[in-house]
XYZ file of C-alpha atoms in Angstrom:
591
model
C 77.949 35.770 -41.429
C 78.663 32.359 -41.044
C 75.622 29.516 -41.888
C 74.311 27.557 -39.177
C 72.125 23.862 -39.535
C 68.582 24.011 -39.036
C 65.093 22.813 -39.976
C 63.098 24.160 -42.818
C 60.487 25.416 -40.216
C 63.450 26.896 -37.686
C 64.606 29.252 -40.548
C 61.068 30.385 -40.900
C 61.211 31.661 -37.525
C 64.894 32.733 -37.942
C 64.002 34.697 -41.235
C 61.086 36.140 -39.166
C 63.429 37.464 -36.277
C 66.088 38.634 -38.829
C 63.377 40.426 -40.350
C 62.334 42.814 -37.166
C 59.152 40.622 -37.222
C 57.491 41.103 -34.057
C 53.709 40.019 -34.578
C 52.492 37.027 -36.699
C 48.648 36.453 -37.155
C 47.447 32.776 -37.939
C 45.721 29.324 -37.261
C 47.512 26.494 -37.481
C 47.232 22.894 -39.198
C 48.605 19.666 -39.720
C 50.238 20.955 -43.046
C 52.336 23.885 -40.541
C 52.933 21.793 -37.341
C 56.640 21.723 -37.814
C 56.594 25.484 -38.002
C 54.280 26.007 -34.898
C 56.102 23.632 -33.371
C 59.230 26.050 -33.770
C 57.404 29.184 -33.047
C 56.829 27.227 -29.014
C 57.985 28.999 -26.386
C 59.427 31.925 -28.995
C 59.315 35.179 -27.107
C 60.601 37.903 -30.094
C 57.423 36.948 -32.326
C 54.285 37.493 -30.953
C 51.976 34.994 -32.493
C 48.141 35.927 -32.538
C 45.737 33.291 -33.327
C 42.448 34.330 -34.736
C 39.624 32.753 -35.330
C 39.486 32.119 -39.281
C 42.269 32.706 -41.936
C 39.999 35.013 -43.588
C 40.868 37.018 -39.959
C 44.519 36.259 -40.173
C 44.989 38.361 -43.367
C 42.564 41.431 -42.436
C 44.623 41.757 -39.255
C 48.047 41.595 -40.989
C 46.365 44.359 -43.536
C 45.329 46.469 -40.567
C 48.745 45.991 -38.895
C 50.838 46.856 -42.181
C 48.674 49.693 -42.500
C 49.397 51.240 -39.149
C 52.925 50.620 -39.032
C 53.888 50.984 -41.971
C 55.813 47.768 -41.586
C 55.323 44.125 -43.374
C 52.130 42.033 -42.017
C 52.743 38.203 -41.633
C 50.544 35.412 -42.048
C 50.891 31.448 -41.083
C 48.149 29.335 -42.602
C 47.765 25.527 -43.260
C 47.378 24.137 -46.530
C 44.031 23.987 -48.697
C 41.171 25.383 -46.767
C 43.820 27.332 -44.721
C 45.199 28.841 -47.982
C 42.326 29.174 -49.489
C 40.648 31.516 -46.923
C 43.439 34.170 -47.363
C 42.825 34.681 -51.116
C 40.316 37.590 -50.556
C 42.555 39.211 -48.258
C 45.296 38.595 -51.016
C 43.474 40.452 -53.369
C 42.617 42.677 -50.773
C 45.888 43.487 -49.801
C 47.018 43.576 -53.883
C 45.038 45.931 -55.030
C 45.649 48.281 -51.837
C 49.203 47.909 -52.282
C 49.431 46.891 -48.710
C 52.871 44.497 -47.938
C 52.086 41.412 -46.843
C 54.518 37.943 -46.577
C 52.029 34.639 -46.214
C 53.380 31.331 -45.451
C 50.871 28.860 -46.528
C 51.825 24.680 -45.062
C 51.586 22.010 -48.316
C 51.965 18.543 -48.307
C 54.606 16.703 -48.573
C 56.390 16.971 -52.518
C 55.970 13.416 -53.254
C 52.044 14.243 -52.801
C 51.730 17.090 -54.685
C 49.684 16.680 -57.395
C 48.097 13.416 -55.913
C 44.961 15.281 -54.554
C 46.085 14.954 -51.087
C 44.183 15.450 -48.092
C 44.151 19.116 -47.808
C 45.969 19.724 -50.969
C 45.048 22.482 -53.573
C 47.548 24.417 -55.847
C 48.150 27.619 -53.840
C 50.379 28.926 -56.723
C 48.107 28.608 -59.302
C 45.106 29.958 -57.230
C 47.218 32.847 -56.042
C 48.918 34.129 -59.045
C 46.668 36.560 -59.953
C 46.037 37.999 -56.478
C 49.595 38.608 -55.165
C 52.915 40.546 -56.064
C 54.967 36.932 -56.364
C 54.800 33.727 -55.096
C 56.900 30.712 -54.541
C 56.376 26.986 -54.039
C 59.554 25.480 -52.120
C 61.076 23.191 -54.203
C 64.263 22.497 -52.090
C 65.945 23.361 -48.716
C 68.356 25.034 -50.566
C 66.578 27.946 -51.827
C 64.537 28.458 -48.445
C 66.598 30.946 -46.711
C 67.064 33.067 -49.931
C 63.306 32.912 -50.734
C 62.247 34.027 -47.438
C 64.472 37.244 -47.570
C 63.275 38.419 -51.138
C 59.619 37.403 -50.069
C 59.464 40.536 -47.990
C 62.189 42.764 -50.365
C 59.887 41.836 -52.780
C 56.680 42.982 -50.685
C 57.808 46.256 -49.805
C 59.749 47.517 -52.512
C 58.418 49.322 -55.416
C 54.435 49.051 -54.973
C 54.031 47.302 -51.841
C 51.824 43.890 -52.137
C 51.216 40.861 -50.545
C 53.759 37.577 -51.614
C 52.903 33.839 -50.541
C 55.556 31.372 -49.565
C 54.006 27.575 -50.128
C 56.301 25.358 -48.377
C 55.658 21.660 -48.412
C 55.944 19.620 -45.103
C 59.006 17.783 -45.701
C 60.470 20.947 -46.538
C 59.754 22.398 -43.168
C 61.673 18.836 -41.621
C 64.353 19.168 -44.046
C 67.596 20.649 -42.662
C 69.897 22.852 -44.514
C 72.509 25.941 -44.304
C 70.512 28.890 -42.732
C 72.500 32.300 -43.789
C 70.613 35.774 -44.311
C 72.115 37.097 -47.679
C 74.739 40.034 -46.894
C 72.055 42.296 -48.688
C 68.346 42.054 -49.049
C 66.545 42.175 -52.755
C 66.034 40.084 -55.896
C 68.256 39.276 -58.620
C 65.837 40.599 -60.987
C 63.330 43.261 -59.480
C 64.655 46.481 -59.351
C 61.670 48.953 -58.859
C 62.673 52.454 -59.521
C 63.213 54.987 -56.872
C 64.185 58.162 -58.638
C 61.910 60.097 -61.106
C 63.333 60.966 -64.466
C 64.763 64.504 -63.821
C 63.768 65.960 -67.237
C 60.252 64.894 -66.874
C 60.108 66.361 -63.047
C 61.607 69.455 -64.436
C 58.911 69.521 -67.482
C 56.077 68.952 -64.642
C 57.500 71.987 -62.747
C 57.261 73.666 -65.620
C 53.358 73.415 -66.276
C 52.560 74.067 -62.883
C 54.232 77.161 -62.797
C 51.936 77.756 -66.084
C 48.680 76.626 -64.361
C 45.179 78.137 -63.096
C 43.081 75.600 -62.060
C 45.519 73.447 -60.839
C 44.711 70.542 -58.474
C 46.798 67.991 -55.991
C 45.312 64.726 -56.684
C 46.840 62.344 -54.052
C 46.309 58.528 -52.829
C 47.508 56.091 -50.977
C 50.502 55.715 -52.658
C 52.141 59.407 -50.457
C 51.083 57.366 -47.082
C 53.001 53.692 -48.648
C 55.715 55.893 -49.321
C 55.912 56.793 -45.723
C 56.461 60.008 -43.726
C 58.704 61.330 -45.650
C 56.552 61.630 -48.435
C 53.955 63.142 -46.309
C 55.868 65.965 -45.513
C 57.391 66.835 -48.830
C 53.553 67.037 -50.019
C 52.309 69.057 -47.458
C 55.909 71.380 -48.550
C 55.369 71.520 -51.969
C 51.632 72.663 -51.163
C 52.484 75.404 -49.159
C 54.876 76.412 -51.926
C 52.565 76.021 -54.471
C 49.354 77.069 -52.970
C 47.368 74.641 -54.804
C 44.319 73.091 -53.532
C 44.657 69.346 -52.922
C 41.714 66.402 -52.989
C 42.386 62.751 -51.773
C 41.314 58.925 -52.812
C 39.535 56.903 -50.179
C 43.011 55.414 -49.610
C 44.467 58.841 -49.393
C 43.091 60.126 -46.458
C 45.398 61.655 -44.265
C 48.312 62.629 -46.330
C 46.988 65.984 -46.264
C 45.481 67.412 -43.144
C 41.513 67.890 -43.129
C 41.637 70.610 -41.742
C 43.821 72.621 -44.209
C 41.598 75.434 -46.150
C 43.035 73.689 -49.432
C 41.713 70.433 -48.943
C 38.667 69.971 -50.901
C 38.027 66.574 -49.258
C 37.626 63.276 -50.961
C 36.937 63.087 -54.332
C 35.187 60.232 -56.052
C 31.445 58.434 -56.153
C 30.950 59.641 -52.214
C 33.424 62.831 -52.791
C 32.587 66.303 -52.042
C 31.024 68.526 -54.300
C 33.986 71.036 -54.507
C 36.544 67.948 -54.828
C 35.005 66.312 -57.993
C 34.013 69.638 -59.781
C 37.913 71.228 -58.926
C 38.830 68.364 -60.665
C 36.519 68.420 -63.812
C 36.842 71.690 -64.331
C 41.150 71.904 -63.780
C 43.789 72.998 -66.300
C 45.931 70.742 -64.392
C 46.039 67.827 -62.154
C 48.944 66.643 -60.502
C 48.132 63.087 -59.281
C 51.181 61.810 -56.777
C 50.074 57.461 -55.873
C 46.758 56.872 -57.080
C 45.810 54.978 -60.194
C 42.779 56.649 -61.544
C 40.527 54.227 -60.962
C 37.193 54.177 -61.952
C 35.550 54.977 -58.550
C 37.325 58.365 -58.986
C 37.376 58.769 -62.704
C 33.394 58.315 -63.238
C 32.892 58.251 -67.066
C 35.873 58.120 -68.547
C 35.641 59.959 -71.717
C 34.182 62.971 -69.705
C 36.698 62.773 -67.127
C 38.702 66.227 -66.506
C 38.138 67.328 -69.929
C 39.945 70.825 -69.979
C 43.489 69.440 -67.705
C 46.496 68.543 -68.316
C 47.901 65.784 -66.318
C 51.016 64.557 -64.398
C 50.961 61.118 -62.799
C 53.626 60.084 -60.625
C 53.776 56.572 -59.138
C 56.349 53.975 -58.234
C 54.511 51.414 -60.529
C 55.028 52.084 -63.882
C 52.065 50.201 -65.458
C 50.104 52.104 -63.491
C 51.156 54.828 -65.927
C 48.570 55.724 -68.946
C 46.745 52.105 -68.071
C 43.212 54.376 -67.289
C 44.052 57.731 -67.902
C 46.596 58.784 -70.840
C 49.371 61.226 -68.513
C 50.849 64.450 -70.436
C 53.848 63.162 -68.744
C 54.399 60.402 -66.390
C 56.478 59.982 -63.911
C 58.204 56.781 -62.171
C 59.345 56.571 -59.392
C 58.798 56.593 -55.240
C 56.340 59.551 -54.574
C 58.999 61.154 -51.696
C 61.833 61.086 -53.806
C 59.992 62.028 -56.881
C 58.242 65.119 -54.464
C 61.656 65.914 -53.274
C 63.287 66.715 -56.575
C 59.885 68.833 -57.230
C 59.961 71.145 -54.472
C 63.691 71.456 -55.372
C 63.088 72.124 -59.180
C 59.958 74.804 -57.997
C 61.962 76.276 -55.404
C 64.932 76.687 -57.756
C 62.545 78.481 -60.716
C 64.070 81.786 -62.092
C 60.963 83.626 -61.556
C 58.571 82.203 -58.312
C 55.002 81.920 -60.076
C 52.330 84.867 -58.429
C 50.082 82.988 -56.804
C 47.410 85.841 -57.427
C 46.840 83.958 -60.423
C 44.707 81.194 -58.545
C 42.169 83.822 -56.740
C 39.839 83.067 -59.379
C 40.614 79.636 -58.754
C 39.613 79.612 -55.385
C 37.081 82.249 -55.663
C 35.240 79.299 -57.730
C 36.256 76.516 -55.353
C 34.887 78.909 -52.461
C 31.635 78.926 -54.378
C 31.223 75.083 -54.432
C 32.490 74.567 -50.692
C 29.938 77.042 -49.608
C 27.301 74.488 -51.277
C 28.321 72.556 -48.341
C 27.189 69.346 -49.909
C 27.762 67.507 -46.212
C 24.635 68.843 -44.940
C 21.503 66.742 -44.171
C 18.145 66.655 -42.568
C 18.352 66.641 -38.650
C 16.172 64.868 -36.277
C 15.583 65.366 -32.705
C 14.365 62.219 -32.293
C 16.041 59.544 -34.534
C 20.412 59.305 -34.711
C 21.550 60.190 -38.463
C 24.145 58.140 -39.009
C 26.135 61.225 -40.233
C 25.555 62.590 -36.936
C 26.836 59.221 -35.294
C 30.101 59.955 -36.777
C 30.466 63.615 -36.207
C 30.078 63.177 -32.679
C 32.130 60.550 -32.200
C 35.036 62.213 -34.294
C 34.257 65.016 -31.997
C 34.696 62.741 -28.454
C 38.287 61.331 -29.903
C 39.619 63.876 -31.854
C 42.085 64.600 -29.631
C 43.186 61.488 -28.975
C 45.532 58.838 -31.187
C 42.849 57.429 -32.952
C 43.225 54.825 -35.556
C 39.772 54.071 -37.674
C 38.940 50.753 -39.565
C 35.939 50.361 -41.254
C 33.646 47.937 -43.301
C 32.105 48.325 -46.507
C 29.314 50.325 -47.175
C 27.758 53.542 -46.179
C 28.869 53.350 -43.260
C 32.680 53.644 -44.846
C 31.376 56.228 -47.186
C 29.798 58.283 -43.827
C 33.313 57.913 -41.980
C 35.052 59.305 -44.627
C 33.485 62.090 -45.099
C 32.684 63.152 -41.107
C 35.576 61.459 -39.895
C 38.772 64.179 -40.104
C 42.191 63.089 -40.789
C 45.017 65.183 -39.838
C 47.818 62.466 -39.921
C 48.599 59.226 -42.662
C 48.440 55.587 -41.196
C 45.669 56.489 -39.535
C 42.654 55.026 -41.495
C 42.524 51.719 -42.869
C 39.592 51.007 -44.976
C 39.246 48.064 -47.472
C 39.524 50.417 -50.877
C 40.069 48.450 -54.276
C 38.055 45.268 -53.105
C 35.716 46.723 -50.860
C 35.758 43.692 -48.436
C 33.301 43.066 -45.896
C 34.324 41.778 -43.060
C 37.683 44.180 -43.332
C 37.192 46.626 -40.363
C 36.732 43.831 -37.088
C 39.866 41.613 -37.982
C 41.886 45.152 -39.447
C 41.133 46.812 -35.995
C 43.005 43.843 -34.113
C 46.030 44.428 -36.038
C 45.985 47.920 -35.963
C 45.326 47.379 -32.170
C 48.580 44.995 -31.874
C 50.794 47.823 -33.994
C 49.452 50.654 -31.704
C 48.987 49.368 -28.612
C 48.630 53.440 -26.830
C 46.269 53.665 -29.464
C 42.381 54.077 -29.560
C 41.280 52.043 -32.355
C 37.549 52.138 -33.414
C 35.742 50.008 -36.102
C 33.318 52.390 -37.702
C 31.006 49.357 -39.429
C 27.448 48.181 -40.879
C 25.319 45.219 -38.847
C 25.408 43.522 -42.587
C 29.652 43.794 -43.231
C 30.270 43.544 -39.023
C 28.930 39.716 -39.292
C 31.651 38.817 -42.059
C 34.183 38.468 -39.525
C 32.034 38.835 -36.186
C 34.401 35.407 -34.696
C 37.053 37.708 -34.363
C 35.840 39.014 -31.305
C 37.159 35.818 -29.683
C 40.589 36.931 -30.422
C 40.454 40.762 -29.519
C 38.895 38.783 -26.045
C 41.326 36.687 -25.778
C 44.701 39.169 -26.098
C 42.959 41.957 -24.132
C 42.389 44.258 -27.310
C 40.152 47.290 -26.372
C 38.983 48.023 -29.773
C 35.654 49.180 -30.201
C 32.602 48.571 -33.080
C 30.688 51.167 -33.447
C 27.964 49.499 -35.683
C 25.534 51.913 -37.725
C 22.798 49.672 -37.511
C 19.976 50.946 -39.961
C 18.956 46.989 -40.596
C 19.398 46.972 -44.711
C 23.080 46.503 -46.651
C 22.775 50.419 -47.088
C 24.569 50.939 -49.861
C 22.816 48.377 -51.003
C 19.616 49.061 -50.959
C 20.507 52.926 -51.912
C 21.625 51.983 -55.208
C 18.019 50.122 -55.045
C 16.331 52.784 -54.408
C 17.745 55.369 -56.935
C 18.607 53.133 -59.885
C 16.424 50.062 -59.554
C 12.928 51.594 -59.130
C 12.522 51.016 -55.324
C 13.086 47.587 -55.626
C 15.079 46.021 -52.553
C 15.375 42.720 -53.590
C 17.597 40.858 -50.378
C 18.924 44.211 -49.020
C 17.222 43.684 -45.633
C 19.101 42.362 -42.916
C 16.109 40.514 -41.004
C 16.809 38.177 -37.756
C 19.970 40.323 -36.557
C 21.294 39.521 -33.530
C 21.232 41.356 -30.363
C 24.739 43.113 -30.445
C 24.720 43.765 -26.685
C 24.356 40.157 -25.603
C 26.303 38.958 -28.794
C 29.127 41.465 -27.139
C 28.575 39.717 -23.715
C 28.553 36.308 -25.015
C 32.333 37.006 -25.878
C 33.400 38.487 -22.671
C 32.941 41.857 -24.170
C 30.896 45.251 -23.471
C 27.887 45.688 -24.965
C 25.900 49.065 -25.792
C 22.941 50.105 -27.377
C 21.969 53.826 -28.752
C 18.574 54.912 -29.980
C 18.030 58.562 -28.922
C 20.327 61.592 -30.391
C 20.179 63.443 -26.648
C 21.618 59.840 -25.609
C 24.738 59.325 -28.235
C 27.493 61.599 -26.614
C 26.664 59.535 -23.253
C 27.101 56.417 -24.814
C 30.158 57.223 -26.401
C 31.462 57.721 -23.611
C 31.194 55.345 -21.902
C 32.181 52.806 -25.246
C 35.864 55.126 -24.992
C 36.186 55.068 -21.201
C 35.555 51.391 -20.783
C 38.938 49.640 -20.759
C 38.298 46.685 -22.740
C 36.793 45.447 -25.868
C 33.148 46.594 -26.696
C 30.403 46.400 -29.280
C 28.239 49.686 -29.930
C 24.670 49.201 -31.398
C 24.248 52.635 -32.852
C 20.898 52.481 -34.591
C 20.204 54.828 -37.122
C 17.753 55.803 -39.753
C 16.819 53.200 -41.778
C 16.292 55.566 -45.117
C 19.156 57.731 -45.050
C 21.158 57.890 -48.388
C 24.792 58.365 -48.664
C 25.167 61.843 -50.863
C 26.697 63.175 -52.764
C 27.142 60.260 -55.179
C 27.919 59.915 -58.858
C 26.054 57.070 -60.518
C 27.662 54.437 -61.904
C 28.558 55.737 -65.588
C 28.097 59.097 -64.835
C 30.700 62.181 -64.642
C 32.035 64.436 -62.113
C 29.597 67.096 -63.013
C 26.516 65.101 -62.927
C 26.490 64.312 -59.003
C 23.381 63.623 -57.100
C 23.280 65.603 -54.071
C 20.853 65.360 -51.100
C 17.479 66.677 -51.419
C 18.730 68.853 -48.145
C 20.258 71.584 -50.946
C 17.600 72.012 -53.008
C 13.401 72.441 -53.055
C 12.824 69.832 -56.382
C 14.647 66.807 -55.218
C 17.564 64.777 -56.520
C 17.909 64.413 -60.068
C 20.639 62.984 -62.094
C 22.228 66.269 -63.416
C 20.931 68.563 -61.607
C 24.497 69.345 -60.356
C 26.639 70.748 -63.383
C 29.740 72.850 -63.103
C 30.601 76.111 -64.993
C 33.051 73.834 -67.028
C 33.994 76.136 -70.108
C 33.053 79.646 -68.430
C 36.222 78.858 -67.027
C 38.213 78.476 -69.924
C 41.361 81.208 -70.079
């Protein structure tokens, strides 16, 4: 290909186009005016602007997510850069791939304390996959290329591009490199066939085995999906999920145990404290899932796999690890199982589930219900029943409300639910849902959030006004930061210290203030009505869905605690919730 002369800020859009980018979320600045000025009149790259950077990088998150493709941001320099570094950190520790221009000033300034200058390198280190500042014309092209190799290779993460202002007026040789990737980062892709084969080997050995999967089979893409969902049929082993997991696995498969975790099920977190094996394909064993540590799965062995090798024995020593890209790494599995000299009886897990059938039938989802006040478990059940059948994409907030919609909310299919995981940012689910929107525009695309996290972000309903975005909020209002003021409750003697949200707004007229629908649900015989309506209206809309006040997100380990000391809602049992009052058969087991 031969080079062609242009401006810094033309071979950002070039790079862009050459890239198959097709939507770009941001809020311009003097520090970016060259590149705006570029982007005018451009017709392949939608640009979206939102209504704070903060907004920019939720929606690029939410877009990624979806797609499965590489979110892009344009920001100005210092208070434009500096709003994206929760969503960098958001999008980091998600693994969700991200490329963020940030404008500088000029290089002759840097360093000066310039108007609107801050050191977006140094503040960002720590909270992306790479970053560059721009030193020369020269290296622009290249560094725009590897920014997104770089993003979605290996573990997917976010990378920032600083690029000063006379860079951006600067003109220079614009030629995409014959192939896309770094000189140095080579992320591995296969597993190490010895170790796969070893792996194959214990689970052909195993009793209590258990699929633990994450987020890392849907980054992996559809591939990956379907080789899991394979090898479990093949194997017959049950299978529980991460947070960031859902969907890799249908719900509605009799081996899914559900989500395992602080909010997981009771049959999820006790399968996996009392397993001889656990086979964990993209998630990192974090401590949200791992509870106490030195009481964590006591009687397994364990095989990680993930495409990030220091993910590898960083929490959790592995029996043997595996690096590499969860599909191919699946892929040689089901191969190496299929190709055993003698196919393991799967008679040998009946006692397995026999056990597993015990917990389920617990049914550890249940609570209290009213006739005359919406539980906001019940909020989400019906309205997972009025769009199950539809393409539904669900963001969320952070809080019990995420916590609820995970557990009520069924997913049968990956990209489907984007949630704010590692952080827990709120403010996520508004800004996410506009990008999700944008990637699936046949879509139906609901924000499941609190009144607390929905006001985080609540200017962003300018800009789903503005490009016609029919996503809806459907806010469990029950007035406190729920989780909160649970944690309050059940660890800090009652005490809700600043967990109430006083002088909230009315959502309806706050909805019609922004050229949006507003509705408000009180009465249970009154929710499937009002859903309804919030589906059939063709536009965007705000749904005040208030809820008990009181009601407790269960089951949920304590902070410090293990799998097998979960507090469970007073619903299953006549003396009330005590810590421990839930232990497993741990041992009885033992073969």
């Amino acid at each position: 290909m031969s080079g062609e002369v242009m401006t810094g800020a033309q071979m950002v859009i070039r790079a862009f186009q050459d890239q198959g980018v097709d939507t770009l979320f941001g809020y311009p600045g003097g520090a970016v005016l060259p590149i705006y000025d570029a982007l005018f009149g451009e017709e392949q790259i939608k640009h979206v602007l939102v209504r704070h950077e903060q907004g920019a990088i939720h929606a690029a998150e939410g877009y990624a997510r979806s797609s499965g493709k590489v979110g892009c941001v344009l920001v100005t320099s210092g208070p434009g850069a500096t709003n994206i570094v929760t969503g960098l950190t958001d999008a980091m520790m998600d693994s969700i791939p991200i490329v963020a221009i940030t404008g500088q000033v000029p290089s002759h300034l840097i360093g000066t304390d310039a108007f609107q200058e801050c050191d977006t390198v140094g503040i960002t280190r720590h909270c992306t996959k790479h970053n560059y500042l721009v030193r020369s014309i020269e290296d622009l092209p290249r560094i725009l290329h590897e920014a997104f190799y770089i993003a979605s290779h290996g573990r997917p993460g976010p990378v920032v591009i600083d690029l000063p202002k006379d860079i951006q007026f600067a003109s220079g040789l614009y030629e995409r490199p014959t192939e896309d990737g770094h000189k140095t980062y080579h992320p591995a892709f296969k597993g190490d066939g010895e170790r796969i084969r070893a792996a194959v080997e214990l689970m052909a050995s195993a009793r209590r085995p258990v699929f633990y999967t994450g987020g890392g089979v849907i980054n992996s893409g559809p591939e990956a999906t379907r080789l899991l969902r394979e090898l479990v049929a093949e194997t017959g082993f049950p299978v529980t999920s991460t947070l960031m997991g859902l969907g890799c696995f249908p719900a509605s498969d009799d081996r899914f145990l559900g989500m395992l975790g602080m909010h997981g099920t009771y049959e999820a977190n006790l399968a996996m404290h009392d397993s001889d094996l656990i086979i964990c394909v993209g998630a990192r064993f974090d401590d949200r899932i791992t509870g106490r540590l030195d009481a964590f799965a006591p009687f397994s062995k364990k095989i990680h796999i993930d495409v990030d090798a220091s993910s590898i024995n960083k929490v959790v020593r592995a029996d043997i690890g595996i690096v590499g890209d969860c599909a191919s790494v699946l892929e040689d599995m089901l191969a190496d199982w299929r190709a055993l000299p003698k196919q393991p009886d799967k008679g040998r897990l009946d006692e397995w589930f026999a056990k597993i059938h015990t917990w389920k039938a617990r049914e550890c989802l249940a609570y209290w219900p009213s006739g005359t006040i919406i539980k906001p478990q019940y909020a989400v059940q019906r309205l997972y029943e009025a769009c199950k059948d539809r393409k539904t994409f669900i963001t969320t907030e952070v809080g019990q409300h995420q916590m609820w919609a995970a557990q009520y909310f069924k997913f049968e299919e990956p990209n489907r639910w984007m949630t704010s995981g590692g952080l827990g940012t709120m403010g996520y689910g508004l800004p996410a849902a506009i990008g999700t929107q944008l990637a699936n525009p046949d879509g139906l695309v609901i924000d499941i959030a609190g009144e607390a996290s929905i006001l985080m972000n609540m200017q962003e309903m300018s800009t789903a006004v503005q490009y016609r975005l029919p996503i809806k909020i459907f806010i469990l209002n029950n007035e406190y930061m729920g989780m909160v003021r649970q944690w309050q409750e059940l660890l800090h003697g009652s005490r809700y210290s600043q967990s109430y949200s006083e002088s909230l707004p009315d959502f309806v007229k706050l909805a019609e203030a922004y050229g949006a629908k507003g509705i408000r649900c009180e009465k249970p015989g009154e929710l499937d009505a009002a859903i309804q309506e919030m589906l059939d209206y063709d536009g965007p809309v705000i749904f005040d869905c208030v809820v008990d006040k009181k009601e407790n997100c269960f089951p949920m380990i304590p902070s410090g605690k293990a799998h097998n000391e979960m507090l469970l809602s007073d619903y299953l049992g006549e003396t009330g919730v005590e810590i421990g009052d839930v232990i497993s058969d741990a041992g009885k087991m033992l073969v």
